[in-house]
XYZ file of C-alpha atoms in Angstrom:
305
model
C 55.137 -55.243 -27.717
C 57.393 -55.071 -24.658
C 56.237 -51.622 -23.589
C 52.876 -51.484 -21.807
C 50.784 -48.674 -20.370
C 51.026 -50.329 -16.952
C 54.834 -50.189 -17.090
C 54.685 -46.506 -18.042
C 52.264 -45.841 -15.181
C 54.716 -47.445 -12.751
C 57.612 -45.410 -14.127
C 55.514 -42.242 -13.823
C 54.444 -43.054 -10.241
C 58.044 -43.666 -9.108
C 59.069 -40.262 -10.435
C 56.072 -38.431 -8.957
C 56.209 -40.116 -5.553
C 59.983 -40.117 -5.224
C 60.648 -43.799 -4.486
C 59.720 -47.351 -5.397
C 58.001 -47.859 -2.040
C 55.874 -44.703 -2.332
C 54.903 -45.632 -5.881
C 53.847 -49.086 -4.681
C 51.588 -47.517 -2.058
C 50.067 -45.132 -4.592
C 49.371 -47.943 -7.052
C 48.170 -50.356 -4.327
C 50.956 -52.819 -5.055
C 53.657 -54.446 -2.937
C 57.167 -52.909 -3.398
C 58.540 -56.166 -4.810
C 56.000 -56.012 -7.642
C 57.223 -52.530 -8.578
C 60.856 -53.637 -8.519
C 60.052 -56.713 -10.619
C 58.116 -54.654 -13.199
C 61.005 -52.218 -13.677
C 63.611 -54.981 -13.993
C 61.384 -56.854 -16.438
C 60.980 -53.663 -18.503
C 64.754 -53.158 -18.557
C 65.260 -56.742 -19.708
C 62.601 -56.488 -22.419
C 64.022 -53.208 -23.749
C 67.629 -54.241 -23.118
C 68.190 -50.793 -21.613
C 69.221 -49.696 -18.114
C 66.529 -47.319 -16.868
C 67.858 -46.678 -13.340
C 71.342 -46.099 -12.012
C 71.346 -48.015 -8.720
C 74.908 -47.245 -7.615
C 73.945 -44.536 -5.119
C 71.769 -44.503 -2.014
C 68.690 -43.928 -4.186
C 68.109 -45.170 -7.734
C 68.199 -42.404 -10.317
C 66.894 -42.387 -13.847
C 69.485 -42.839 -16.565
C 69.372 -40.713 -19.700
C 67.423 -43.487 -21.424
C 65.087 -43.781 -18.443
C 64.403 -40.022 -18.433
C 63.615 -40.116 -22.168
C 61.250 -43.055 -21.690
C 59.513 -41.242 -18.833
C 59.054 -38.042 -20.840
C 57.748 -39.752 -23.975
C 55.774 -42.264 -21.929
C 53.823 -39.485 -20.261
C 52.728 -38.310 -23.692
C 51.439 -41.821 -24.386
C 49.659 -41.995 -21.027
C 47.996 -38.652 -21.703
C 46.959 -39.765 -25.197
C 45.559 -43.032 -23.811
C 43.556 -41.157 -21.183
C 42.262 -38.742 -23.796
C 41.253 -41.657 -26.044
C 39.377 -43.239 -23.141
C 37.602 -39.947 -22.447
C 36.691 -39.508 -26.113
C 35.197 -43.007 -26.277
C 33.136 -42.304 -23.162
C 31.974 -38.958 -24.569
C 30.987 -40.597 -27.856
C 28.850 -43.055 -25.907
C 26.931 -40.149 -24.348
C 26.317 -38.436 -27.718
C 28.877 -35.635 -27.305
C 31.360 -35.363 -30.156
C 35.062 -35.736 -29.452
C 35.605 -32.651 -31.633
C 33.367 -30.056 -33.266
C 34.860 -28.187 -36.221
C 33.445 -24.739 -36.936
C 34.341 -22.625 -39.970
C 33.645 -18.887 -39.903
C 33.229 -16.703 -42.947
C 35.541 -13.679 -42.925
C 32.556 -11.454 -42.173
C 32.260 -13.032 -38.690
C 34.782 -11.821 -36.107
C 36.245 -14.523 -33.862
C 36.095 -12.081 -30.944
C 32.302 -12.061 -31.218
C 32.216 -15.861 -30.961
C 34.173 -15.953 -27.680
C 31.138 -15.461 -25.359
C 29.464 -18.440 -27.044
C 32.595 -20.578 -26.634
C 32.817 -19.616 -22.961
C 29.197 -20.628 -22.415
C 29.810 -23.915 -24.214
C 32.792 -24.650 -21.940
C 30.429 -24.495 -18.959
C 28.681 -27.627 -20.273
C 31.717 -29.651 -19.175
C 31.171 -32.124 -22.005
C 34.819 -32.345 -23.023
C 34.152 -31.753 -26.726
C 37.108 -30.001 -28.300
C 36.393 -27.054 -30.591
C 38.412 -26.424 -33.737
C 37.767 -23.010 -35.305
C 38.906 -22.048 -38.803
C 38.150 -19.109 -41.086
C 37.531 -18.975 -44.815
C 35.979 -16.491 -47.240
C 32.993 -16.920 -49.607
C 33.200 -20.255 -51.505
C 36.041 -21.355 -49.210
C 33.456 -21.784 -46.446
C 31.289 -24.070 -48.592
C 34.354 -25.963 -49.775
C 35.362 -26.663 -46.174
C 31.920 -28.100 -45.467
C 31.785 -30.200 -48.644
C 35.232 -31.676 -48.034
C 34.240 -32.762 -44.519
C 36.734 -30.460 -42.800
C 33.995 -28.708 -40.816
C 30.742 -29.688 -39.135
C 29.218 -26.222 -38.844
C 29.602 -23.037 -40.883
C 28.709 -19.607 -39.542
C 28.240 -16.779 -42.034
C 28.390 -18.795 -45.266
C 27.694 -16.508 -48.225
C 24.501 -16.995 -50.214
C 22.903 -20.458 -50.341
C 25.778 -22.443 -51.839
C 26.519 -23.789 -55.326
C 23.645 -25.457 -57.203
C 25.299 -28.890 -57.034
C 25.409 -28.708 -53.243
C 21.806 -27.567 -52.844
C 20.566 -30.430 -55.012
C 22.301 -33.081 -52.886
C 20.223 -32.324 -49.785
C 23.212 -33.176 -47.602
C 23.205 -29.818 -45.839
C 20.670 -27.728 -44.000
C 20.922 -23.952 -43.927
C 19.158 -21.002 -42.381
C 19.591 -17.271 -42.721
C 21.386 -15.401 -39.978
C 19.906 -11.953 -40.560
C 21.036 -8.628 -41.963
C 24.470 -7.033 -41.956
C 24.436 -3.250 -42.096
C 26.862 -2.276 -44.879
C 28.223 1.178 -45.577
C 29.967 2.343 -48.749
C 32.991 4.302 -47.533
C 36.124 6.000 -48.857
C 39.006 7.981 -47.399
C 38.561 11.804 -47.352
C 41.143 12.233 -50.112
C 39.534 9.693 -52.449
C 37.874 11.167 -55.599
C 34.537 9.602 -54.642
C 34.524 11.522 -51.342
C 33.345 14.655 -53.154
C 31.467 13.133 -56.117
C 27.768 13.909 -56.501
C 25.429 11.558 -54.653
C 23.970 9.075 -55.044
C 26.988 7.425 -56.648
C 25.965 5.459 -59.725
C 27.514 2.134 -60.731
C 29.133 3.815 -63.764
C 30.885 6.357 -61.528
C 32.005 3.735 -58.984
C 33.309 1.448 -61.736
C 35.905 4.052 -62.691
C 37.667 3.570 -59.349
C 39.507 0.637 -57.833
C 37.519 -1.553 -55.421
C 39.023 -3.263 -52.397
C 37.757 -6.826 -51.940
C 38.447 -9.717 -49.589
C 39.629 -12.646 -51.708
C 37.613 -15.842 -52.062
C 39.620 -18.668 -50.415
C 37.956 -21.516 -52.305
C 40.125 -23.659 -54.571
C 37.718 -26.032 -56.303
C 34.236 -24.494 -56.205
C 33.204 -21.630 -58.491
C 34.536 -18.318 -57.177
C 32.030 -16.035 -55.447
C 32.308 -12.266 -55.663
C 30.270 -9.748 -53.728
C 29.824 -6.016 -54.191
C 32.067 -5.805 -57.280
C 31.114 -4.348 -60.632
C 31.956 -6.094 -63.879
C 35.303 -4.940 -65.236
C 36.156 -2.895 -62.147
C 39.833 -2.675 -61.140
C 40.257 -4.576 -57.877
C 42.749 -4.754 -55.031
C 42.290 -8.164 -53.384
C 43.219 -8.485 -49.715
C 43.119 -11.443 -47.273
C 40.773 -10.230 -44.505
C 38.057 -7.719 -43.731
C 40.502 -5.916 -41.434
C 42.946 -5.620 -44.339
C 40.145 -4.234 -46.521
C 39.441 -1.596 -43.890
C 43.133 -0.662 -43.721
C 43.352 -0.372 -47.508
C 40.315 1.901 -47.700
C 41.616 4.047 -44.842
C 44.821 4.444 -46.853
C 42.836 5.620 -49.880
C 43.787 2.589 -51.963
C 40.244 1.936 -53.093
C 36.539 2.030 -52.320
C 33.945 -0.470 -51.256
C 31.376 -1.671 -48.764
C 32.333 -2.287 -45.139
C 30.277 -3.607 -42.224
C 29.054 -0.486 -40.448
C 30.177 -1.899 -37.119
C 33.747 -2.134 -38.421
C 33.738 1.269 -40.087
C 31.872 3.233 -37.409
C 34.852 4.514 -35.339
C 36.467 5.872 -38.521
C 33.242 7.412 -39.783
C 32.966 9.225 -36.463
C 36.518 10.625 -36.528
C 36.360 11.530 -40.222
C 39.050 9.154 -41.480
C 36.348 7.463 -43.559
C 33.495 9.161 -45.416
C 30.153 7.407 -45.938
C 28.744 7.844 -49.433
C 25.238 7.164 -50.648
C 25.124 4.786 -53.604
C 22.369 4.064 -56.067
C 22.493 0.268 -55.739
C 23.052 -0.871 -52.160
C 24.698 -4.178 -51.313
C 22.362 -7.016 -50.280
C 22.124 -7.213 -46.485
C 20.819 -10.664 -45.604
C 22.554 -13.464 -47.501
C 24.801 -14.970 -44.803
C 23.805 -18.397 -43.520
C 24.391 -21.069 -40.924
C 25.157 -24.442 -42.543
C 25.344 -27.946 -41.076
C 25.029 -31.558 -42.194
C 21.514 -32.971 -42.098
C 22.570 -36.324 -40.626
C 24.741 -34.923 -37.808
C 22.896 -35.356 -34.498
C 25.837 -34.735 -32.159
C 24.977 -32.934 -28.925
C 27.674 -30.276 -29.348
C 26.414 -29.359 -32.815
C 22.820 -29.280 -31.571
C 23.859 -27.015 -28.681
C 25.422 -24.504 -31.076
C 22.463 -24.672 -33.466
C 20.101 -23.885 -30.605
C 22.220 -20.922 -29.507
C 22.510 -19.695 -33.099
C 18.731 -19.545 -33.238
C 18.757 -16.796 -30.604
C 18.264 -13.345 -32.207
C 20.526 -11.761 -29.585
C 23.393 -14.122 -30.441
C 22.884 -13.535 -34.171
C 22.930 -9.758 -33.737
C 26.160 -10.085 -31.765
C 27.820 -12.161 -34.488
C 26.594 -9.875 -37.265
C 27.786 -6.778 -35.415
C 24.317 -5.281 -35.097
């Protein structure tokens, strides 16, 4: 290969310092070595990189393109070097975290900010899935840590012993409808038979290959499926259906009367969301998050309690 990182570093230094001589000083080289390197690069590429007709050499169009793209390569090479060094210290180059739709990204921000203070250089990649989609992301290797995974996973996964899980705690759910919904004035407590007569609003399971998980739905009940918990809230505010909402999410609307809380005979389970990680992953970034996620204050923040 004719193109080397050293040649790109020289090209970059000339542009940043403004001249061949200044670049030589910055790189601790003699000016003739800089001139030779550029001419050799032009010969190897068979391209004129500098227009030398004026008082000061100027980059040609080809030279400017090489400089721009070369800086991307220099940055990537530096990042690769940093990642290798981080790996040697036990910090992952990247930690991938998948959130269940019940966990708001906004509530994770304080934890991310605290992690940034470690100065470890580990990049975080956050994604969001719903119900079995969270487990599917873990099984496929697209995530290292799941926060809020529903239930304890499919039987086939539990039997493998590849993952460790622990409960996060309880989410306070409230069954709520808009004031104009028929269930707003029905006799309490609402029985499953009465609720089943009305459309439910549910956040759709994003899994593609694992068995679909449903939560809070009655068999045979008409359902409006929406993509997020915020969309579910909007649909119930609009009177399009009924269903359970996290109390934290519904509270402002319960206070102003745009949602009505109704007592139901069979309440939704409160404590089935879990933290999931691979048993053999000993990376320092993952261990840092697992330690923080063992703090009851952090868990209450994430669960909206």
